N, CA, C and O of each residue as an XYZ file, in Angstrom:
648
protein
N      76.351      5.679     48.163
C      75.403      6.816     47.216
C      76.408      6.946     46.025
O      77.634      6.948     46.130
N      75.559      7.072     44.689
C      76.184      7.634     43.712
C      76.018      9.231     44.157
O      75.127      9.640     44.902
N      77.079     10.067     43.538
C      77.570     11.379     43.889
C      76.287     12.064     43.527
O      75.831     12.840     44.368
N      75.476     11.854     42.128
C      74.489     12.580     41.845
C      73.262     12.597     42.972
O      72.658     13.655     43.149
N      72.937     11.515     43.661
C      72.351     11.190     44.751
C      72.428     12.289     45.864
O      71.475     12.968     46.245
N      73.818     12.360     46.362
C      74.231     13.104     47.324
C      73.945     14.684     46.791
O      73.418     15.479     47.569
N      74.251     15.019     45.677
C      73.965     16.385     45.055
C      72.314     16.949     45.119
O      71.971     18.121     45.270
N      71.429     15.772     44.958
C      70.275     15.896     45.186
C      69.752     16.190     46.605
O      69.047     17.139     46.947
N      70.212     15.242     47.322
C      70.111     15.549     48.915
C      70.512     16.865     49.469
O      69.913     17.596     50.258
N      71.602     16.999     48.910
C      72.457     18.592     49.733
C      71.314     19.606     48.930
O      70.838     20.505     49.623
N      70.868     19.500     47.535
C      70.329     20.674     47.143
C      68.772     20.804     48.057
O      68.242     21.889     48.299
N      68.280     19.632     48.428
C      67.061     19.762     49.039
C      67.113     20.165     50.298
O      66.320     21.011     50.712
N      68.240     19.506     51.233
C      67.799     19.701     52.562
C      68.991     20.292     53.242
O      68.841     20.586     54.429
N      70.281     20.540     52.621
C      71.270     21.149     53.179
C      71.266     22.470     52.994
O      71.191     22.919     51.851
N      71.353     23.388     54.218
C      71.284     24.916     54.171
C      72.833     25.456     54.142
O      73.767     24.794     54.593
N      72.967     26.714     53.566
C      74.023     27.478     53.511
C      74.719     27.274     54.953
O      74.075     27.396     55.995
N      75.852     27.009     54.926
C      76.615     27.181     56.508
C      76.293     25.432     57.037
O      77.041     24.930     57.877
N      75.398     24.816     56.583
C      75.035     23.490     57.172
C      76.309     22.276     57.003
O      77.262     22.386     56.233
N      76.149     21.562     57.573
C      77.290     20.114     57.397
C      76.448     18.862     56.908
O      75.294     18.562     57.213
N      77.349     18.207     56.057
C      76.700     16.883     55.736
C      77.774     15.885     56.278
O      78.965     16.121     56.074
N      77.441     14.962     56.849
C      78.256     14.073     57.353
C      77.873     12.432     56.849
O      76.870     11.766     57.107
N      78.771     12.173     56.246
C      79.038     10.600     55.861
C      79.594      9.530     56.499
O      80.781      9.321     56.248
N      79.014      8.766     57.296
C      79.179      7.948     58.083
C      79.244      6.346     57.803
O      78.127      6.013     57.407
N      79.983      5.398     57.846
C      80.034      4.279     57.578
C      80.874      3.223     58.465
O      81.780      3.692     59.153
N      80.650      1.903     58.498
C      81.048      1.018     59.596
C      82.838      0.395     59.102
O      83.232     -0.710     59.477
N      83.575      1.192     58.373
C      84.671      1.061     58.322
C      85.466     -0.485     57.498
O      86.632     -0.873     57.574
N      84.318     -1.062     56.766
C      84.897     -2.295     56.055
C      85.634     -1.881     54.907
O      85.226     -0.894     54.295
N      86.635     -2.469     54.524
C      87.432     -2.082     53.644
C      86.414     -1.823     52.146
O      86.556     -0.699     51.666
N      85.625     -2.570     51.549
C      85.340     -2.206     50.382
C      84.274     -1.180     50.534
O      84.010     -0.622     49.469
N      83.570     -0.767     51.588
C      82.520      0.384     51.732
C      83.332      1.634     52.004
O      82.987      2.711     51.517
N      84.428      1.511     52.790
C      85.207      2.699     53.125
C      86.085      3.177     51.817
O      86.188      4.364     51.508
N      86.717      2.083     51.074
C      87.127      2.840     49.855
C      86.401      3.294     49.041
O      86.821      4.158     48.271
N      84.699      2.694     48.967
C      83.880      3.670     47.869
C      83.481      4.928     48.742
O      82.939      5.854     48.138
N      83.635      5.019     49.731
C      83.310      6.586     50.217
C      84.586      7.409     50.063
O      84.442      8.630     50.114
N      85.844      6.910     49.876
C      86.933      7.671     49.372
C      86.786      8.039     47.943
O      87.186      9.140     47.566
N      86.254      7.216     47.136
C      86.011      7.375     45.563
C      85.135      8.558     45.700
O      85.392      9.718     45.377
N      84.040      8.069     46.242
C      82.718      9.306     46.272
C      83.479     10.767     46.810
O      83.120     11.804     46.253
N      84.402     10.835     47.761
C      84.728     11.789     48.324
C      85.566     12.744     47.232
O      85.445     13.969     47.255
N      86.554     11.946     46.134
C      86.883     12.589     44.995
C      86.133     12.966     44.219
O      86.530     13.905     43.529
N      85.130     12.590     44.034
C      83.936     12.870     43.010
C      83.379     13.952     43.536
O      83.180     14.835     42.702
N      82.956     14.277     44.956
C      82.062     15.610     45.367
C      83.261     16.553     45.639
O      82.924     17.700     45.930
N      84.418     16.338     45.609
C      85.375     17.445     45.822
C      85.645     18.101     44.279
O      85.884     19.294     44.095
N      85.567     17.201     43.335
C      85.796     17.719     42.027
C      84.450     18.250     41.482
O      84.474     19.331     40.895
N      83.329     17.620     41.613
C      82.304     18.180     40.965
C      81.446     19.232     41.841
O      80.586     19.909     41.278
N      81.685     19.359     43.206
C      80.739     20.338     43.900
C      81.570     21.264     44.738
O      81.755     21.065     45.939
N      82.051     22.249     44.096
C      82.901     23.226     44.817
C      82.046     23.989     45.910
O      82.694     24.607     46.755
N      81.060     24.007     45.967
C      80.025     24.803     47.093
C      80.090     23.908     48.404
O      79.902     24.356     49.535
N      80.406     22.471     48.077
C      80.901     21.752     49.513
C      82.360     21.561     49.685
O      83.250     21.034     49.017
N      82.278     22.231     50.913
C      84.002     22.267     51.400
C      84.277     20.878     52.280
O      83.451     20.557     53.135
N      85.318     20.163     52.074
C      85.582     19.061     53.017
C      86.393     19.940     54.095
O      87.266     20.799     53.971
N      85.646     19.288     55.366
C      86.301     19.835     56.417
C      86.901     19.089     57.490
O      87.549     19.575     58.416
N      86.575     17.561     57.252
C      87.159     16.640     58.087
C      86.810     15.107     57.419
O      85.783     14.899     56.774
N      87.772     14.148     57.671
C      88.999     14.335     58.382
C      90.136     14.752     57.448
O      91.247     15.051     57.884
N      89.859     14.761     56.304
C      90.930     14.992     55.308
C      91.699     16.530     55.667
O      91.128     17.498     56.170
N      93.042     16.457     55.286
C      93.851     17.476     55.348
C      93.919     18.102     54.079
O      94.344     19.253     54.169
N      93.676     17.779     53.059
C      93.303     18.374     51.501
C      92.082     18.237     50.958
O      91.224     17.481     51.413
N      91.955     18.906     50.034
C      90.775     19.040     49.021
C      90.854     18.542     47.893
O      89.790     18.358     47.303
N      92.148     18.155     47.212
C      92.374     17.545     45.887
C      91.807     16.122     46.071
O      91.119     15.727     47.012
N      92.229     15.416     44.978
C      92.044     13.799     45.089
C      92.820     13.244     46.470
O      93.821     13.738     46.988
N      92.186     12.262     46.840
C      92.756     11.557     48.109
C      94.026     10.842     47.837
O      93.831      9.798     47.216
N      95.246     11.083     48.108
C      96.384     10.187     47.754
C      95.993      8.692     48.109
O      96.279      7.906     47.206
N      95.525      8.247     48.993
C      95.326      6.879     49.719
C      94.497      6.131     48.476
O      94.641      4.914     48.362
N      93.543      6.919     47.447
C      93.191      5.963     46.563
C      94.033      5.578     45.428
O      93.785      4.591     44.735
N      95.122      6.434     45.221
C      96.347      6.037     44.365
C      97.669      5.295     45.141
O      98.649      4.911     44.502
N      97.576      5.190     46.243
C      98.619      4.645     47.181
C      98.887      3.349     46.999
O      99.977      2.885     46.664
N      97.559      2.558     47.294
C      97.464      1.108     47.214
C      95.887      0.692     47.406
O      95.016      1.456     47.822
N      95.717     -0.531     47.059
C      94.236     -1.106     47.345
C      94.071     -1.488     48.386
O      92.917     -1.682     48.767
N      95.305     -1.768     49.336
C      95.147     -2.425     50.515
C      94.784     -1.765     51.664
O      94.393     -2.409     52.638
N      94.874     -0.333     51.684
C      94.535      0.493     53.005
C      93.581      1.323     52.678
O      93.411      1.791     51.553
N      92.840      1.565     53.771
C      91.662      2.639     53.759
C      91.603      3.451     54.920
O      92.075      3.093     56.000
N      91.016      4.568     54.719
C      91.019      5.655     55.732
C      89.988      5.029     56.888
O      88.964      4.530     56.421
N      90.100      5.002     57.994
C      89.137      4.694     59.202
C      89.893      4.951     60.408
O      91.121      5.001     60.479
N      88.967      5.129     61.462
C      89.272      5.528     62.878
C      88.597      4.599     63.744
O      87.728      3.818     63.357
N      89.038      4.705     64.991
C      88.469      3.938     66.089
C      88.032      4.553     67.260
O      88.806      5.437     67.629
N      86.942      4.370     68.053
C      86.528      4.891     69.161
C      86.130      3.755     70.362
O      85.448      2.752     70.152
N      86.545      4.034     71.293
C      86.059      3.079     72.590
C      84.729      3.330     72.919
O      84.336      4.496     72.870
N      83.914      2.372     73.270
C      82.311      2.290     73.552
C      82.146      1.199     74.328
O      82.783      0.153     74.453
N      80.935      1.743     74.947
C      80.191      0.379     75.954
C      79.146      0.137     75.010
O      78.309      0.998     74.740
N      79.162     -1.111     74.448
C      78.212     -1.696     73.677
C      76.837     -2.196     74.586
O      76.902     -2.837     75.635
N      75.675     -1.772     73.961
C      74.619     -2.251     74.895
C      74.610     -3.643     75.046
O      75.292     -4.367     74.321
N      73.809     -4.112     76.029
C      73.647     -5.331     76.588
C      73.440     -6.335     75.487
O      74.191     -7.308     75.425
N      72.527     -6.174     74.665
C      72.001     -7.157     73.689
C      73.081     -7.230     72.546
O      72.917     -8.167     71.765
N      74.030     -6.502     72.339
C      75.054     -6.520     71.655
C      76.304     -7.399     72.364
O      77.002     -8.142     71.674
N      76.453     -7.286     73.393
C      77.598     -8.151     74.125
C      77.049     -9.728     74.164
O      77.843    -10.666     74.222
N      75.850     -9.882     74.133
C      75.136    -11.201     74.043
C      75.390    -11.387     72.671
O      75.868    -12.506     72.482
N      75.259    -10.741     71.659
C      75.756    -10.970     70.319
C      77.263    -11.343     70.079
O      77.612    -12.203     69.270
N      77.999    -10.714     70.754
C      79.395    -10.861     70.764
C      79.870    -12.157     71.208
O      80.708    -12.860     70.643
N      79.116    -12.442     72.498
C      79.537    -13.723     73.064
C      79.231    -14.800     72.012
O      80.095    -15.497     71.481
N      77.858    -14.868     71.755
C      77.271    -16.048     70.701
C      77.869    -16.011     69.227
O      77.837    -17.055     68.577
N      78.393    -14.902     68.690
C      78.822    -14.906     67.414
C      80.518    -15.174     67.325
O      81.122    -15.633     66.356
N      81.138    -14.710     68.741
C      82.563    -14.959     68.685
C      83.039    -13.609     67.956
O      83.889    -13.507     67.072
N      82.424    -12.802     68.437
C      83.155    -11.364     67.739
C      83.511    -10.324     68.704
O      83.102    -10.234     69.862
N      84.392     -9.482     68.035
C      84.990     -8.489     69.158
C      84.446     -7.209     68.914
O      84.836     -6.627     67.901
N      83.528     -6.599     69.731
C      83.122     -5.260     69.626
C      83.340     -4.286     70.454
O      82.503     -3.390     70.561
N      84.412     -4.282     71.134
C      84.665     -3.502     72.065
C      85.132     -1.956     71.622
O      85.037     -0.896     72.241
N      85.637     -2.237     70.394
C      86.164     -1.062     69.525
C      85.214     -0.617     68.407
O      84.868     -1.410     67.532
N      84.848      0.488     68.437
C      83.634      0.755     67.168
C      84.772      1.570     66.157
O      85.539      2.507     66.379
N      84.480      0.705     64.893
C      85.500      1.215     63.828
C      84.603      1.939     62.927
O      83.424      1.594     62.850
N      85.119      3.033     62.154
C      83.935      3.648     61.377
C      84.942      4.664     60.309
O      86.107      4.916     60.616
N      84.476      5.046     59.378
C      84.907      5.942     58.222
C      83.984      7.055     57.869
O      82.786      6.847     57.680
N      84.505      8.190     57.782
C      83.449      9.592     57.833
C      84.046     10.462     56.567
O      85.115     10.220     56.006
N      83.228     11.414     56.269
C      83.496     12.422     55.875
C      82.295     13.442     56.198
O      81.094     13.211     56.331
N      83.172     14.909     56.299
C      82.280     16.050     56.808
C      82.500     17.121     55.833
O      83.615     17.597     55.621
N      81.482     17.480     55.271
C      81.427     18.602     54.282
C      80.631     19.827     54.869
O      79.690     19.653     55.643
N      80.979     20.859     54.536
C      80.374     22.101     55.097
C      79.786     22.692     53.937
O      80.512     22.717     52.943
N      78.428     23.261     53.813
C      77.917     24.036     52.556
C      78.287     25.539     52.524
O      77.769     26.374     53.265
N      79.119     25.770     51.707
C      79.481     27.180     51.462
C      78.381     28.192     50.949
O      77.961     29.246     51.427
N      78.099     27.561     49.921
C      77.089     28.295     49.121
C      76.159     27.049     48.266
O      76.793     26.282     47.542
N      74.988     26.926     48.359
C      74.350     26.047     47.602
C      73.298     26.806     46.515
O      72.194     27.299     46.750
N      74.108     26.712     45.130
C      73.498     27.302     44.236
C      73.198     26.325     43.054
O      74.161     25.982     42.368
N      72.051     25.879     42.771
C      71.696     24.614     42.195
C      72.248     24.862     40.347
O      72.591     24.028     39.508
N      72.154     26.017     40.288
C      72.781     26.407     38.695
C      74.178     26.846     38.640
O      74.649     27.239     37.573
N      74.921     26.804     39.789
C      76.302     27.322     39.606
C      77.224     26.959     38.758
O      77.245     25.732     38.660
N      78.017     27.496     38.083
C      79.012     27.032     37.086
C      79.765     26.301     37.883
O      79.946     26.800     38.993
N      80.327     25.152     37.656
C      81.287     24.237     38.240
C      82.705     24.623     37.693
O      82.957     24.759     36.496
N      83.566     24.775     38.681
C      84.979     25.308     38.353
C      86.003     24.539     39.283
O      85.642     24.066     40.360
N      86.951     24.465     38.938
C      88.090     23.825     39.686
C      88.477     24.499     40.561
O      88.746     25.630     40.154
N      88.683     24.324     41.843
C      89.101     25.367     42.900
C      90.410     24.470     43.462
O      90.363     23.310     43.872
N      91.817     25.509     43.343
C      92.729     24.827     44.102
C      92.730     24.488     45.317
O      91.714     24.822     45.927
N      93.717     23.792     46.053
C      93.701     23.449     47.501
C      93.886     24.520     48.242
O      93.400     24.578     49.372
N      94.809     25.789     47.580
C      94.978     26.708     48.260
C      93.832     27.619     48.769
O      93.632     28.052     49.904
N      93.077     27.809     47.524
C      91.848     28.904     47.625
C      90.576     27.877     48.552
O      89.781     28.309     49.387
N      90.684     26.834     48.205
C      89.645     26.109     49.475
C      90.254     25.868     50.894
O      89.540     25.173     51.617
N      91.149     26.197     51.308
C      91.724     26.573     52.579
C      92.608     25.236     53.115
O      92.431     24.707     54.212
N      93.541     24.828     52.163
C      94.319     23.962     52.670
C      95.341     24.265     53.625
O      96.150     25.178     53.455
N      95.318     23.468     54.693
C      96.057     24.154     55.715
C      97.624     23.589     55.700
O      97.913     22.930     54.701
N      98.615     23.764     56.649
C      99.949     23.631     56.360
C     100.049     22.392     55.609
O      99.219     21.490     55.719
N     101.306     22.335     54.663
C     101.538     21.343     54.063
C     102.244     20.337     55.264
O     102.415     19.154     54.967
N     102.524     20.671     56.201
C     103.314     19.742     57.292
C     102.448     19.280     58.295
O     102.858     18.929     59.402
N     101.157     19.263     57.925
C     100.249     18.543     58.852
C     100.096     16.931     58.434
O      99.979     16.434     57.314
N     100.134     16.407     59.526
C      99.714     14.756     59.456
C      98.786     14.427     60.140
O      98.506     15.079     61.146
N      97.959     13.153     59.705
C      96.857     12.716     60.725
C      97.195     11.180     60.576
O      97.391     10.755     59.438
N      97.254     10.544     61.374
C      97.208      9.086     61.670
C      95.960      8.230     61.142
O      94.909      8.298     61.779
N      96.020      7.658     60.326
C      94.606      7.062     59.791
C      94.496      5.406     59.872
O      93.744      4.661     59.244
N      95.423      5.117     60.783
C      95.293      3.534     61.342
C      95.417      3.272     62.576
O      96.005      4.134     63.229
N      95.006      2.228     63.201
C      95.643      1.857     64.478
C      96.931      1.570     64.462
O      97.514      1.476     63.382
N      97.516      1.402     65.529
C      98.807      0.762     65.601
C      98.872     -0.640     65.257
O      98.140     -1.479     65.781
N      99.848     -0.931     64.274
C     100.069     -2.569     63.758
C     101.411     -3.219     64.209
O     102.464     -3.147     63.576
N     101.221     -3.875     65.409
C     102.571     -4.490     66.075
C     103.072     -5.646     65.481
O     102.306     -6.546     65.137
N     104.152     -5.709     65.341
C     104.798     -6.910     64.863
C     106.309     -7.040     65.028
O     107.053     -6.168     64.579
N     106.847     -8.284     65.766
C     108.439     -8.283     65.599
C     109.182     -7.177     66.120
O     110.104     -6.731     65.437
N     108.887     -6.617     67.349
C     109.884     -5.635     67.744
C     109.580     -4.275     67.117
O     110.389     -3.356     67.242
N     108.253     -4.098     66.336
C     108.265     -2.704     65.553
C     106.479     -2.313     65.700
O     105.577     -3.123     65.909
N     106.383     -1.117     65.550
C     104.840     -0.945     65.491
C     104.972      0.171     64.295
O     105.824      1.041     64.119
N     103.682     -0.220     63.460
C     103.731      0.707     62.199
C     102.504      1.021     62.235
O     101.623      0.355     62.779
N     102.326      2.329     61.508
C     100.975      2.906     61.461
C     100.822      3.679     60.106
O     101.885      3.971     59.559
N      99.727      4.033     59.518
C      99.407      4.736     58.287
C      99.380      6.001     58.520
O      98.670      6.232     59.499
N      99.939      7.144     57.957
C      99.695      8.437     58.281
C      99.471      9.079     57.027
O     100.192      8.790     56.072
N      98.374     10.083     56.897
C      98.136     10.885     55.870
C      98.692     12.453     55.867
O      98.425     13.245     56.771
N      99.307     12.695     54.992
C      99.890     14.140     54.682
C      98.962     14.560     53.571
O      98.196     13.817     52.957
N      99.137     15.866     53.397
C      98.106     16.420     52.301
C      98.437     15.830     50.901
O      97.424     15.536     50.265
N      99.657     15.580     50.249
C      99.998     15.099     49.204
C     100.514     13.649     49.245
O     100.912     13.078     48.229
N     100.490     13.073     50.475
C     101.395     11.777     50.369
C     100.709     11.027     51.504
O     100.076     11.567     52.412
N     100.937      9.526     51.324
C     100.597      8.665     52.493
C     101.982      7.806     52.698
O     102.626      7.343     51.756
N     102.377      7.652     54.245
C     103.245      7.015     54.663
C     103.213      6.058     55.545
O     102.588      6.330     56.570
N     103.724      4.937     55.471
C     103.478      3.970     56.591
C     104.959      4.269     57.739
O     106.056      3.808     57.426
N     104.811      4.892     58.736
C     105.845      4.869     59.747
C     106.016      4.028     60.710
O     105.120      3.672     61.476
N     107.263      3.621     60.744
C     107.318      2.378     61.673
C     108.537      2.814     62.909
O     109.634      3.325     62.682
N     107.981      2.452     64.202
C     108.744      2.655     65.315
C     109.200      1.555     65.975
O     108.488      0.564     66.140
N     110.558      1.651     66.449
C     110.982      0.252     67.171
C     110.468      0.238     68.521
O     110.391      1.263     69.198
N     110.027     -1.186     69.026
C     109.428     -1.007     70.294
C     110.300     -1.698     71.296
O     109.881     -2.145     72.364
N     111.659     -1.762     70.843
C     112.704     -2.169     71.607
C     113.031     -1.295     72.679
O     113.963     -1.568     73.435
């Protein structure tokens, strides 16, 4: 979705204190597009407050860190029987559901409201010491690595498995 389409949808359907949830299947290309859309909405729509999964409201540091990583999450699930058949036939692995998402809360929806830049502090940035793990564990040769997001940085954390 272009950000102007999201703006029209919000103006028409989203009520004050309502929530907008954008969800997609965690493919690298579409998840990175969602991250870019996130930055555009945060910049252009001060009445939409980003409440999850991000720890900050400014530009996403992952967009500037590298082009290899993207923010996504995993959930265990029991696929329906027809998907299990598809999994076996196509040789896929669908026991884990992968997804990327954004959740915005509508604080005020005034279509003609003047657009102003709002600092992270005014938009409710939590402690700068909060971290969120944004990858599954990646195991290799005696170590385990994961990608962690902090309000201003992205870090690869490595732990020894020995």
